[in-house]
Each structure stands twice: as structure tokens, then as C-alpha cells.
Amino acid sequence: MQRFESNDFSRRNFLKGSVIAAAGGLLAACAPAAAPAGEAPAADEGDAMASDRMGGTLVFGYPQKTSYQDLLAMEHNAGNRRYYLVGLTHNCLVNISTDYTTWLPELAENWEFDGNDATFNLRQGVKWHDGEPFTSADVEFTIGRLVGHPNVNQWNGVRHFKGIIEGMTEFSEGEADAVTGISAPDDHTIVFHMTNPYRAAFLEKLLNFPIMPKHLLSQYPEEQWGIDEQGQQGLKNTPYAKEQGIGTGPFKVSNYIPDQIVEYEPFDDYWGGKPQLDKLAFVPYTDQLAMAAAVEKGECHIAIRTPQSEYERFQGMDHVDIVLNHGPSAFAWYHNLRYVLNDKRVRQGLSLALDREQIAKDFFFGTVEGAKAPLWYGDYGISPDSAQWYEYNPERARQLLEEGGWDFDYTFRLGMSSLSPTYEPLYAILREMWDAVGVKTEFHVMAAEYTNILNNPPHDFDTLFSGYGWGLTPGGFIHNFTDPRWGDVDEEGVAMVDELILIEDPEELREGALRLQEYAADLQRHCVIAQVPGIHVVSKQVQNGTVVPVYGPRTSWIDWVNVYVSA
Amino acid sequence: MSTYVLRRILLVFPLLLGATIINYTIFALSPGDPVSAMIDPFELSAMTEEDLQEAREALGLNRPIPVRYLLWLGEAIRGNLGYSIWFNTPVFEVMLRALGNSMPVMIFAILVSTIAGITLGIISALKPYSFLDSILTTFAFAGVAVPGFFFALLLIYAVAIRLDLLPTGGVTTPGLDPSFKDRFAHIILPGFALAYESTGSLLRYTRSSLLEVLSLDYMTTARAKGLVERVVILRHGLRNALLPIITILGLRLPSMFGGAVLIETVFNYPGVGLTLVQAVNMRDYPLMMGGVLITAILVLLSNLLADLLYTVADPRIRYEES
């Protein structure tokens, strides 16, 4: 015993030390992190969540991690956070109305087309979040340098302008030092010289590109924009991408902890007026049920893409409104025309075998509509002739399959990335409907090899389940006819699109779009099922913010300037 | 003693080496790569095979697995765990941030489960086969049988939503200034959810171990010496019953990391578990390896700590060289 007590490493000292260390560790770990340098002193806790006056903190929940993206605002992929929030920090030259019918001015006050030229008169008095003035040099830099630069990620950007803006293809392929088709006659005018007299199709392209600050991004040498020795895109590894996210939008980034929170504060000098909110917090949720719980408790004011399974639960809550998705995207089967689906009648038969209204009711809980045409949003309506291919008619389906020479002993191979439990019932319904007309089916799940398999034909599936985008103008429809992985380019479809995107007369354009729908519906390269569902929940504390969520390219779907959170 | 500790610390290195080799090989042989995980299916039509190959080459994924492992190991030894492909940030930074979130919950869970488990185990052992013992035994079995995430959902529903006492999840309340009170409020529910299972098993181990000791001759001797019952139980009984309990405690940290994967998901708590799950989903090899290395170090250290605790609990155990 004596031996123990005389030892420095005594039991008592050890236990004491352990308890102190554990308590100290807990205290230290729970201690608040130091506020970032330059951060404004904060308000009292009681003021933070809500107050009687206009303002408050709006908490915006989204089921996706922020590490998927950064603050660079360059990548504008469907489905990511920026798809919904890009309008918070950045602006594009133009925007489009929530019903996709009217082009709206944003950083460009107005624009005019003259032959192959498009002239945009820029808004004056616009400032970046750091106080620097916004000028045409920023637009020239963003579209003329950043988007098409050979060192910048080519997956997303430049393809939109290749062949559209003069010299963009040559610049992006490293054959020219600059894009010849962009000029800035003065600080508030930018002119695009295009290869053809594009109109709405060009405006649609501009929706994909928030304008970036030249004075900040040009300080990073262009040779460092590309992949660095760590395998990272250099531009994403800059303080701009990781901390600043400076734009011209109504809110500026005040705190960003990846995968935890992005906090924004109102930009006093926003050209559209200072926002009412005191603060806006974007919170990513890995688990949609965790987001649903936060909504139920009132911790989250706007939750987007909540799970379908919780739809009825939200309907029973008094303190929230439910807003359903609208937008130009859907679930569809991408038919592989290289194998058993090369006869159009077979594809038509498969389409008519599906009861889309039943699917919308049973699987999507009535939150979406069944597909009625391959292109059906915005200014173009739905062609009655194309809609007939989306009606449920199993007898006609069987007849078409027989006429098309379908081998009823063959097992139709359904390709998909994964068999997620969420969508398993949908797959089961689809299989049942095809089974009813005599088409046997089996799954081919690609899992992590999804992209590799898709890009390396021949494929071991006949049709692929995927998201499907229409585009806002007929120009956005062209990829439906040109993807070489699923079959030869459909020259007739391409010719129709090429003709349509140059039409100026709105009535003529609409009629052309309906003809295109009809053609695409008859062709059935894609078997469209229903809109991508989106059940968004908005707290009744959210005031003045007309929330129109969309799953498509718009720079904002909420009135960020006037929205506030009431007590 | 110091020789033993030194030897144990040195033993950590080959163990770590083995762990990294096994993990690296498993990760590298699993299907998929970061490039395919990065691409939005909507963007597929714009990609060519050349684009994919270029991206793989840029990330060094075209080299043989042993070469990639040795390169990683060489850098890791120099303290560079590399860059997370997905987070675009040094792995060490990502893991530090995740650990900074997870450690308070784990420390809280270990404190709660240790204090509650041992205390309730003692009570249960002192009143064996009583009504109270039955209730505690039911509680312990429920802790072992009920999945942690289910208990977590119950806590969210009852404590956060119905009683409105604590937040449903997250690390802090958005919009509030950082404060100890707010941070602590966010670790209570995930902490209890993590502690629940451990508490049950500790209770049972303490009970059975103490019951065994209580019937031994030296306990009778202690009482015969006239020692008060508290001293008999705590100093003579519990101390001798502690050895198996320390073993269980030493295994707590690894199981906490495992449990954290689900608990952190349910509470939307961006800690180590969630980060590693994301790293696996996104085939982020540097992050996976860095995460495995750091958690392996922590687990080995916790085992070392358990070994040291044996000497505290039982003076007969010496680690001196013969």
C-alpha cells in the first residue's frame, strides 16, 4: 500500500486527474468557437430567432451537404444548394418569371438584339459586397474568361456557349487567347457577338451564369485556376470559394462551416433595396426526417424537398404551409435505341402501358402530376396531339408492342443507379404495369459504377431510369435528340430545334414548340413518367416572401428583399 | 511502468500500419471512384470518356494500389494526410472539425453511461432479485436490445418536440451567438442516445461482477473487521469488481464511433461518423484513410488507457519487466 501512495502515479491522483480531464475536455469542447475576425457583435439571444418587428432569422433547411459545393457560385448543377440559393449572393444578367413565361431584368436593365449581336445595358450603381462597383468588365471576365477558360472545370459551363458566342469554342480549347465574341464599349454596356441570331435560347444560357467579381478572382493567376498538385480545382481552393462568396446579391456570407451551416447577413447596398431579414441561415440536413422534426418544432422555417412519406404529417400541422414543386424536370426512362427498343411502336406501346395518373396518386401522394407531354412548361403549353401518347391505354399498348415485333419471352432490362427503398415502390408499380401488357422486366443496378457504365457502351440494360430536363426554350430540348449513348443522332429532331431557336415571333415559336412536342412524343426516345416531386414546407412565421419553389434554373424563388420572420 | 507504457506506445505503430494497409486495400478495391461519385447525372450528356480519364489522372487514381498506398503513407508519416477530394480541404482540417463536434457528445455519453451504469449496477447488485433489480435489469436489456437510432427518435419526439425542452438536432442554433449553453443544449440528446446502450451493458457487467465479489471471503473479513458497509462495498467490493468493467470501458470509444454514425445522422450532427459515411459514399480515399487513421489512434489510446486503469484498480497488477 505504501508503495502505491509514494508513487507519483497514485490511484487517487489518477482518478482525480481523469475526472478533471473529462470535465475539462467537455467544457473545452463545448466552448464556443471564436467569432471570425471582423464579425459584427451579435444581438442578444432573445432577439435572434424572431421579433415583433420585421426582420428575424430565417432558417432554410435543405437535404444536402454543403461540401457538395463551395461559395464559388460557378457550378450551377441541377439539384444542388446553389440551384436554389444562388440568387442570395449573386445575380445573373437576366432572370425568368416563376411561370417561365417572361424574361426579367437583373444585372442587365434591358437588352436588344440586332442580327447576330445582343447588347445588354447594365444596371448602374450596383456594388459588390466589398463595396467595389459592378461594371461590364465583370461580365466580360465571367463569360469571356472564367466560364470558357481551358483550366476551369469544363463539365458544367462552357458547353452552354460553345458554338453560340463567337470564338468561345476556340478559346475553351486553348486555340485562342481570348473570346472574340464579347466586347464592352463602356462600363455599363456589354455586347455579345453570336454565331446565329439567337434570342430566347441565348437568354436561357445566361441563366446558368451568375456574374463574378473580376477584381477578386483575377487576382488568382490563371495558371492556378486548374487542377493543382493535390488534385483540386485551384479556383475552389481560394479564400473566395471557401470564405467570401462575394457577389452582388441581397445577402452576403457571414459564416460558413462546411456541412454545418452557412449564415448570411443582409447587404445594405443591394441594388434592389436592403433585405428585411436580420439574418439568414442555410442548414444542410443529411436525414430528411431530422429536417422534418426541425420543421415540426419550428426550428426550420423553410424546408425544401421534404420526404413524401411525411406529406400527410405536414398537412396536419397548423403552423406550416405546404408548397408543391413546379419546374421543368421529371422522372423518365431513357430508352436505349441500340437494342430491343429500336422500333418506335415498341416504345410507344411501353409508354401507353403506364397509368401515370395512378402513379402520381399512389406513389407521389398526389403531389405531382403525371407527364402529359415531353415539353410542357412555360410559354409553350401542351400539344393535344402529343398528350395522347401519355394516356393510359393497355389494349393499344399491347397492340403496338405486337406490331413492333416485341418478343414477349424477352426480359426487358431496367437500368438504374440504385434500388433505393424510397423509390422501390415506384419501380414495383412500373413493373406491374408493364407486366400487365405482357412485358417481363428485371433490374440492372449499377451502384457506384453508374457513370462508368453509362459512358461506356454497350450497355447491359434496355432503358435507364433517370432525371429528365426539358429546358425552358426549344433550344434546351436538343440533347433529347443528340445523346450518342442511347442511339444515333435524330437529324430531323435536331433540324426542328435548330430552326425553332432562331424564330423571333412568339406565336410562331409557340406553334413550333407544340410541333416539337408532338414529334418527340411520337418518337418516344424517353418515356416520361411524372414531375420530380418537391414538397416544400414553409412556416407561417415567414411573411412577405412569396415562395415559389422550382426545380429549374431561376436565380431566386423567394422575394429575398421583403421576406421576414414574424414572432 | 514507464517501460511498459513506452512499449505499448511503440506497439501502436505496427498496429496502425496493419489497419491502414487493410483499410486502404478494401477502399481501393471497392467499386466506384471519386470521379463517378462527383458527377451530377444531369450533366452526364456533357461528359466523354476522355473527360473522365483526365479527371482520374488528375486525382492520381490511375496508379496501382500499392503505389498509391505508399505515396499516401509517405505523406502521412510527414504529417500530411492529404486533401479531401470532396471537401476540397486538408483531411486533417476536416477531421479536426468533425472531432471537435463529436468529442463533446462522446465525452458526455461516456460520463453519463459510466456514472449511471456503475451506480445502477451497484444498486442492482446490492438488491439482487428484488423488484428494483428487475426494473433495472429490464432497463439494461432494453438498452442493449433497442437500436440507438430508435431511442434517438423517441428522444427527439418526446423531449424536443412534445416537451420542447431541447433542440431536435444540429450543433448550434442558427442565428444565435456561440455560447456554452447553446452548444451544451445540442449535445444532451445525442449524448443520451449514445450513452443508452452503454449504460445498459455497464449496469449488467457491474451487477454480475459485484455479485460475484460480494460473496467472497475477504468481504466477510472486511465486515468482521468492523468496517462500515459503504467502505466494504466501495473499497473492497467494487474495486475488486472493477477489472471486467474497465475492459468494457476500454471498448466504449470504438463502439461510440460506430454508434455515432447513426446517431449523428438522426440528430443532423456533423461529426466523425457522418463525415466518414460521406467519405465512403463519395469514394473520398484521402478522407477515408485520414479518418481511419485518426480514429484508430484514438481507439488504440483508449485501450492503452484501459490497461493503465487496471493498475489503478488492482495494485497486484504490475507492468514492470521481470
Coordinates of N, CA and C in Angstrom, one line a residue, chain A residues 240-409:
Chain A
Y240 N -11.8 33.1 -51.8 CA -13.1 33.5 -52.3 C -14.1 32.3 -52.2
A241 N -13.6 31.1 -52.7 CA -14.5 30.0 -52.7 C -14.8 29.4 -51.3
K242 N -13.9 29.6 -50.4 CA -14.0 29.0 -49.1 C -14.6 29.9 -48.0
E243 N -14.4 31.2 -48.2 CA -14.9 32.1 -47.1 C -15.8 33.2 -47.6
Q244 N -15.4 33.8 -48.8 CA -16.0 35.1 -49.1 C -17.4 35.0 -49.9
G245 N -17.3 34.3 -51.0 CA -18.5 34.2 -51.8 C -19.1 35.6 -52.2
I246 N -18.3 36.5 -52.4 CA -18.8 37.9 -52.6 C -19.5 38.0 -54.0
G247 N -20.7 38.6 -53.9 CA -21.5 38.8 -55.1 C -22.2 40.1 -55.1
T248 N -23.2 40.3 -55.9 CA -24.0 41.5 -55.9 C -25.4 41.3 -55.4
G249 N -25.6 40.1 -54.9 CA -27.0 39.7 -54.4 C -27.4 40.3 -53.1
P250 N -28.6 40.1 -52.7 CA -29.2 40.8 -51.5 C -28.5 40.3 -50.2
F251 N -27.9 39.2 -50.1 CA -27.3 38.7 -48.9 C -25.8 38.4 -49.1
K252 N -25.0 38.6 -48.0 CA -23.6 38.3 -48.1 C -23.3 37.2 -47.1
V253 N -22.3 36.4 -47.4 CA -21.9 35.3 -46.5 C -21.3 35.9 -45.2
S254 N -21.7 35.5 -44.0 CA -21.1 36.0 -42.8 C -20.4 34.8 -42.1
N255 N -20.8 33.6 -42.3 CA -20.1 32.5 -41.6 C -20.4 31.2 -42.4
Y256 N -19.4 30.5 -42.7 CA -19.5 29.2 -43.4 C -18.8 28.1 -42.8
I257 N -19.4 27.1 -42.2 CA -18.8 25.9 -41.7 C -19.3 24.8 -42.6
P258 N -18.4 24.2 -43.4 CA -18.9 23.2 -44.3 C -19.7 22.1 -43.7
D259 N -20.8 21.8 -44.3 CA -21.7 20.7 -43.9 C -22.4 21.0 -42.5
Q260 N -22.2 22.2 -42.1 CA -22.9 22.5 -40.8 C -23.8 23.7 -41.0
I261 N -23.3 24.8 -41.5 CA -24.2 26.0 -41.6 C -23.5 27.0 -42.6
V262 N -24.4 27.7 -43.3 CA -23.9 28.9 -44.0 C -24.8 30.0 -43.5
E263 N -24.2 31.0 -42.9 CA -25.0 32.2 -42.4 C -24.8 33.4 -43.3
Y264 N -25.9 34.1 -43.6 CA -25.9 35.2 -44.4 C -26.4 36.4 -43.7
E265 N -25.9 37.6 -44.0 CA -26.5 38.8 -43.4 C -26.9 39.7 -44.6
P266 N -27.9 40.6 -44.4 CA -28.3 41.5 -45.5 C -27.2 42.4 -46.0
F267 N -27.3 42.6 -47.3 CA -26.3 43.6 -47.9 C -26.9 44.9 -48.0
D268 N -26.4 45.9 -47.2 CA -27.0 47.2 -47.1 C -27.2 47.9 -48.4
D269 N -26.2 47.7 -49.3 CA -26.2 48.4 -50.6 C -26.8 47.7 -51.8
Y270 N -27.6 46.7 -51.5 CA -28.2 45.9 -52.6 C -29.0 46.8 -53.5
W271 N -28.8 46.6 -54.8 CA -29.5 47.5 -55.7 C -31.0 47.3 -55.7
G272 N -31.5 46.2 -55.2 CA -32.9 46.1 -55.1 C -33.5 46.5 -53.8
G273 N -32.7 47.1 -52.9 CA -33.1 47.5 -51.6 C -32.6 46.6 -50.5
K274 N -32.4 47.1 -49.3 CA -31.8 46.3 -48.2 C -32.9 45.2 -47.8
P275 N -32.5 44.0 -47.7 CA -33.5 43.0 -47.2 C -33.9 43.2 -45.8
Q276 N -35.1 42.8 -45.5 CA -35.8 42.9 -44.2 C -35.2 42.0 -43.1
L277 N -34.7 40.9 -43.5 CA -34.3 39.9 -42.5 C -33.0 40.4 -41.8
D278 N -32.9 40.0 -40.5 CA -31.6 40.3 -39.8 C -30.5 39.3 -40.2
K279 N -31.0 38.1 -40.4 CA -30.0 37.0 -40.7 C -30.7 35.9 -41.5
L280 N -29.9 35.2 -42.2 CA -30.5 34.0 -42.9 C -29.5 32.9 -42.7
A281 N -30.0 31.7 -42.3 CA -29.1 30.6 -42.1 C -29.5 29.4 -43.0
F282 N -28.6 28.9 -43.7 CA -28.8 27.7 -44.5 C -28.3 26.5 -43.8
V283 N -29.1 25.6 -43.5 CA -28.7 24.4 -42.7 C -28.9 23.1 -43.6
P284 N -27.8 22.4 -43.8 CA -28.0 21.2 -44.6 C -28.4 20.0 -43.7
Y285 N -29.3 19.2 -44.2 CA -29.7 18.0 -43.4 C -29.3 16.7 -44.1
T286 N -28.6 15.8 -43.5 CA -28.3 14.6 -44.1 C -29.6 13.7 -44.1
D287 N -30.3 13.8 -43.0 CA -31.5 12.9 -42.9 C -32.8 13.8 -43.0
Q288 N -33.6 13.4 -44.0 CA -34.8 14.3 -44.2 C -35.7 14.2 -43.1
L289 N -35.7 13.1 -42.3 CA -36.6 13.1 -41.1 C -36.1 14.0 -40.0
A290 N -34.8 14.2 -40.0 CA -34.3 15.2 -39.0 C -34.8 16.6 -39.4
M291 N -34.8 16.8 -40.7 CA -35.3 18.1 -41.2 C -36.8 18.3 -40.8
A292 N -37.5 17.2 -41.0 CA -39.0 17.2 -40.7 C -39.2 17.5 -39.3
A293 N -38.4 16.9 -38.4 CA -38.5 17.2 -36.9 C -38.3 18.6 -36.6
A294 N -37.2 19.2 -37.3 CA -36.9 20.6 -37.1 C -38.0 21.5 -37.5
V295 N -38.7 21.1 -38.6 CA -39.8 21.9 -39.1 C -41.0 21.8 -38.1
E296 N -41.2 20.6 -37.6 CA -42.3 20.4 -36.7 C -42.1 21.3 -35.4
K297 N -40.9 21.3 -35.0 CA -40.6 22.1 -33.8 C -40.5 23.6 -34.1
G298 N -40.4 24.0 -35.3 CA -40.3 25.4 -35.6 C -38.9 25.9 -35.7
E299 N -37.9 25.0 -35.6 CA -36.5 25.4 -35.7 C -36.1 25.7 -37.1
C300 N -36.9 25.2 -38.1 CA -36.5 25.4 -39.5 C -37.8 26.1 -40.2
H301 N -37.6 27.2 -40.8 CA -38.7 28.0 -41.3 C -39.1 27.5 -42.7
I302 N -38.1 27.3 -43.5 CA -38.4 26.8 -44.9 C -37.6 25.5 -45.1
A303 N -38.3 24.4 -45.4 CA -37.6 23.1 -45.6 C -38.0 22.7 -47.0
I304 N -37.0 22.5 -47.8 CA -37.3 22.1 -49.2 C -37.0 20.6 -49.4
R305 N -37.7 20.1 -50.4 CA -37.6 18.7 -50.7 C -37.7 17.8 -49.5
T306 N -38.8 18.0 -48.8 CA -39.1 17.1 -47.6 C -39.5 15.7 -48.2
P307 N -39.4 14.7 -47.3 CA -39.8 13.4 -47.9 C -41.3 13.2 -48.1
Q308 N -41.6 12.5 -49.2 CA -43.0 12.2 -49.5 C -43.8 11.6 -48.4
S309 N -43.0 10.7 -47.7 CA -43.7 9.9 -46.6 C -44.2 10.8 -45.5
E310 N -43.7 12.1 -45.4 CA -44.1 13.0 -44.3 C -45.2 14.0 -44.8
Y311 N -45.6 13.8 -46.0 CA -46.6 14.8 -46.6 C -47.9 14.9 -45.7
E312 N -48.4 13.7 -45.4 CA -49.7 13.8 -44.6 C -49.4 14.4 -43.2
R313 N -48.2 14.1 -42.7 CA -47.9 14.7 -41.4 C -47.8 16.2 -41.4
F314 N -47.2 16.7 -42.5 CA -47.1 18.2 -42.6 C -48.5 18.8 -42.8
Q315 N -49.3 18.0 -43.6 CA -50.7 18.5 -43.8 C -51.5 18.7 -42.5
G316 N -51.1 17.9 -41.5 CA -51.8 18.0 -40.2 C -51.2 19.1 -39.3
M317 N -50.2 19.8 -39.7 CA -49.6 20.8 -38.9 C -50.2 22.2 -39.2
D318 N -50.6 22.9 -38.1 CA -51.2 24.2 -38.3 C -50.2 25.3 -38.6
H319 N -49.0 25.1 -38.2 CA -48.1 26.2 -38.3 C -47.2 26.3 -39.6
V320 N -47.6 25.4 -40.5 CA -46.8 25.5 -41.8 C -47.8 25.4 -43.0
D321 N -47.3 26.0 -44.1 CA -47.9 25.8 -45.4 C -47.1 24.9 -46.2
I322 N -47.8 24.1 -47.1 CA -47.0 23.2 -48.0 C -47.1 23.8 -49.4
V323 N -45.9 23.9 -50.0 CA -45.8 24.4 -51.4 C -45.3 23.3 -52.2
L324 N -46.0 22.9 -53.3 CA -45.5 21.8 -54.1 C -44.7 22.3 -55.3
N325 N -43.8 21.4 -55.7 CA -42.8 21.8 -56.7 C -43.4 22.1 -58.1
H326 N -42.8 23.0 -58.8 CA -43.1 23.2 -60.2 C -41.8 23.4 -60.9
G327 N -41.7 22.8 -62.0 CA -40.4 23.0 -62.7 C -40.3 22.1 -63.9
P328 N -39.3 22.4 -64.7 CA -39.2 21.7 -65.9 C -38.3 20.4 -65.8
S329 N -38.6 19.5 -64.9 CA -37.9 18.3 -64.8 C -38.8 17.2 -64.4
A330 N -38.4 16.0 -64.7 CA -39.3 14.8 -64.5 C -38.5 13.6 -64.3
F331 N -39.1 12.5 -63.9 CA -38.5 11.2 -63.9 C -38.9 10.6 -65.3
A332 N -37.9 9.9 -65.8 CA -38.2 9.3 -67.1 C -37.3 8.1 -67.3
W333 N -37.7 7.2 -68.3 CA -36.9 6.1 -68.7 C -36.2 6.6 -70.0
Y334 N -34.9 6.6 -70.0 CA -34.1 6.9 -71.1 C -33.9 5.6 -72.0
H335 N -34.6 5.6 -73.1 CA -34.6 4.3 -73.9 C -33.3 4.2 -74.6
N336 N -32.8 3.0 -74.6 CA -31.6 2.7 -75.4 C -32.0 2.1 -76.7
L337 N -31.9 3.0 -77.7 CA -32.4 2.6 -79.0 C -31.5 1.6 -79.8
R338 N -30.4 1.3 -79.2 CA -29.5 0.4 -79.9 C -29.9 -1.1 -79.8
Y339 N -30.8 -1.4 -78.9 CA -31.1 -2.9 -78.8 C -32.5 -3.1 -79.1
V340 N -33.3 -3.6 -78.2 CA -34.7 -4.1 -78.5 C -35.7 -3.0 -78.7
L341 N -35.3 -1.7 -78.4 CA -36.2 -0.6 -78.5 C -36.1 0.2 -79.8
N342 N -35.5 -0.4 -80.8 CA -35.3 0.4 -82.0 C -36.5 0.6 -82.8
D343 N -37.6 -0.1 -82.5 CA -38.8 0.1 -83.2 C -39.7 1.1 -82.5
K344 N -40.1 2.2 -83.1 CA -40.8 3.2 -82.5 C -42.1 2.7 -81.8
R345 N -42.8 1.8 -82.5 CA -44.1 1.3 -82.0 C -43.9 0.5 -80.6
V346 N -42.8 -0.1 -80.5 CA -42.5 -0.8 -79.2 C -42.4 0.3 -78.1
R347 N -41.7 1.4 -78.4 CA -41.5 2.4 -77.4 C -42.9 3.1 -77.1
Q348 N -43.7 3.3 -78.1 CA -45.0 3.9 -77.9 C -45.8 2.9 -77.1
G349 N -45.7 1.6 -77.3 CA -46.5 0.7 -76.6 C -46.1 0.7 -75.1
L350 N -44.8 0.8 -74.8 CA -44.4 0.8 -73.4 C -44.9 2.0 -72.7
S351 N -45.0 3.1 -73.5 CA -45.5 4.4 -72.9 C -47.0 4.3 -72.5
L352 N -47.7 3.8 -73.5 CA -49.2 3.7 -73.2 C -49.5 2.7 -72.2
A353 N -48.6 1.8 -71.8 CA -48.9 0.8 -70.8 C -48.9 1.4 -69.4
L354 N -48.4 2.6 -69.2 CA -48.2 3.2 -67.9 C -49.4 4.1 -67.6
D355 N -50.0 3.9 -66.4 CA -51.1 4.8 -65.9 C -50.4 5.8 -65.0
R356 N -50.1 7.0 -65.7 CA -49.3 8.0 -65.0 C -50.1 8.7 -63.9
E357 N -51.4 8.8 -64.1 CA -52.2 9.5 -63.0 C -52.2 8.6 -61.8
Q358 N -52.3 7.3 -62.0 CA -52.3 6.3 -60.9 C -51.0 6.4 -60.1
I359 N -49.9 6.5 -60.9 CA -48.6 6.6 -60.3 C -48.5 7.8 -59.5
A360 N -49.0 8.9 -60.0 CA -48.9 10.2 -59.3 C -49.7 10.2 -58.0
K361 N -50.8 9.4 -58.1 CA -51.7 9.4 -56.9 C -51.1 8.4 -55.9
D362 N -50.7 7.2 -56.3 CA -50.3 6.1 -55.4 C -48.9 6.3 -54.8
F363 N -48.0 6.7 -55.7 CA -46.6 6.8 -55.3 C -46.2 8.2 -54.8
F364 N -46.7 9.2 -55.6 CA -46.3 10.6 -55.2 C -47.3 11.3 -54.3
F365 N -48.3 10.6 -53.8 CA -49.3 11.1 -52.9 C -50.0 12.3 -53.5
G366 N -50.1 12.3 -54.8 CA -50.8 13.4 -55.4 C -50.1 14.8 -55.4
T367 N -48.8 14.7 -55.1 CA -48.0 15.9 -55.0 C -47.5 16.3 -56.4
V368 N -47.5 15.5 -57.4 CA -47.1 15.9 -58.7 C -48.1 15.4 -59.7
E369 N -48.0 15.8 -60.9 CA -48.9 15.4 -62.0 C -48.1 14.3 -62.8
G370 N -48.9 13.4 -63.4 CA -48.3 12.5 -64.4 C -47.9 13.3 -65.6
A371 N -46.9 12.8 -66.3 CA -46.5 13.5 -67.5 C -47.6 13.6 -68.6
K372 N -47.6 14.7 -69.3 CA -48.6 14.8 -70.3 C -48.0 15.1 -71.7
A373 N -46.7 15.5 -71.7 CA -46.0 15.7 -72.9 C -44.5 15.8 -72.6
P374 N -43.7 15.7 -73.6 CA -42.2 15.8 -73.3 C -41.8 17.2 -73.0
L375 N -42.5 18.2 -73.4 CA -42.1 19.6 -73.2 C -43.4 20.3 -72.9
W376 N -43.5 20.8 -71.7 CA -44.9 21.2 -71.3 C -44.9 22.4 -70.3
Y377 N -43.8 23.1 -70.2 CA -43.8 24.1 -69.2 C -43.7 25.5 -69.9
G378 N -43.8 26.5 -69.1 CA -43.6 27.9 -69.6 C -44.5 28.4 -70.6
D379 N -44.0 29.0 -71.6 CA -44.7 29.7 -72.6 C -45.4 28.8 -73.6
Y380 N -45.1 27.5 -73.6 CA -45.4 26.7 -74.7 C -46.6 25.8 -74.6
G381 N -47.2 25.6 -73.4 CA -48.4 24.8 -73.3 C -48.1 23.3 -73.7
I382 N -49.2 22.7 -73.9 CA -49.1 21.2 -74.2 C -49.9 21.0 -75.5
S383 N -49.2 20.3 -76.4 CA -49.9 20.0 -77.6 C -50.9 18.8 -77.4
P384 N -52.1 19.0 -77.8 CA -53.1 17.9 -77.6 C -52.7 16.6 -78.3
D385 N -52.0 16.8 -79.4 CA -51.6 15.6 -80.2 C -50.5 14.8 -79.5
S386 N -49.6 15.6 -78.8 CA -48.5 14.8 -78.1 C -49.0 14.2 -76.8
A387 N -50.0 14.9 -76.2 CA -50.5 14.4 -74.9 C -51.1 13.0 -75.1
Q388 N -51.6 12.6 -76.3 CA -52.2 11.3 -76.4 C -51.3 10.2 -76.1
W389 N -50.0 10.4 -76.3 CA -49.0 9.3 -76.1 C -48.8 9.1 -74.6
Y390 N -49.4 9.9 -73.8 CA -49.2 9.7 -72.3 C -50.4 9.2 -71.7
E391 N -51.5 8.9 -72.5 CA -52.7 8.4 -71.9 C -52.5 6.9 -71.6
Y392 N -53.3 6.4 -70.7 CA -53.2 5.0 -70.3 C -54.1 4.2 -71.2
N393 N -53.5 3.3 -72.0 CA -54.3 2.5 -72.9 C -53.6 1.2 -73.1
P394 N -53.9 0.2 -72.1 CA -53.1 -1.0 -72.2 C -53.4 -1.9 -73.4
E395 N -54.7 -1.8 -73.9 CA -55.0 -2.5 -75.1 C -54.2 -2.1 -76.3
R396 N -54.2 -0.8 -76.5 CA -53.4 -0.2 -77.6 C -51.9 -0.4 -77.4
A397 N -51.5 -0.4 -76.1 CA -50.1 -0.7 -75.8 C -49.7 -2.1 -76.3
R398 N -50.5 -3.1 -76.0 CA -50.3 -4.5 -76.4 C -50.2 -4.6 -77.9
Q399 N -51.2 -3.9 -78.5 CA -51.3 -3.9 -80.0 C -50.0 -3.4 -80.6
L400 N -49.6 -2.2 -80.1 CA -48.3 -1.6 -80.7 C -47.1 -2.5 -80.4
L401 N -47.1 -3.1 -79.3 CA -45.9 -4.0 -79.0 C -45.9 -5.1 -80.0
E402 N -47.1 -5.7 -80.2 CA -47.2 -6.8 -81.2 C -46.8 -6.4 -82.6
E403 N -47.3 -5.2 -83.0 CA -47.0 -4.6 -84.3 C -45.5 -4.4 -84.4
G404 N -44.9 -3.9 -83.3 CA -43.5 -3.6 -83.4 C -42.6 -4.8 -83.2
G405 N -43.2 -6.0 -83.1 CA -42.4 -7.3 -83.1 C -41.7 -7.5 -81.7
W406 N -42.3 -7.1 -80.7 CA -41.8 -7.3 -79.3 C -41.8 -8.8 -79.0
D407 N -40.7 -9.3 -78.5 CA -40.6 -10.7 -78.1 C -41.1 -10.8 -76.7
F408 N -42.3 -11.4 -76.5 CA -42.9 -11.4 -75.2 C -42.2 -12.4 -74.3
D409 N -41.2 -13.2 -74.8 CA -40.4 -14.1 -73.9 C -39.2 -13.4 -73.4

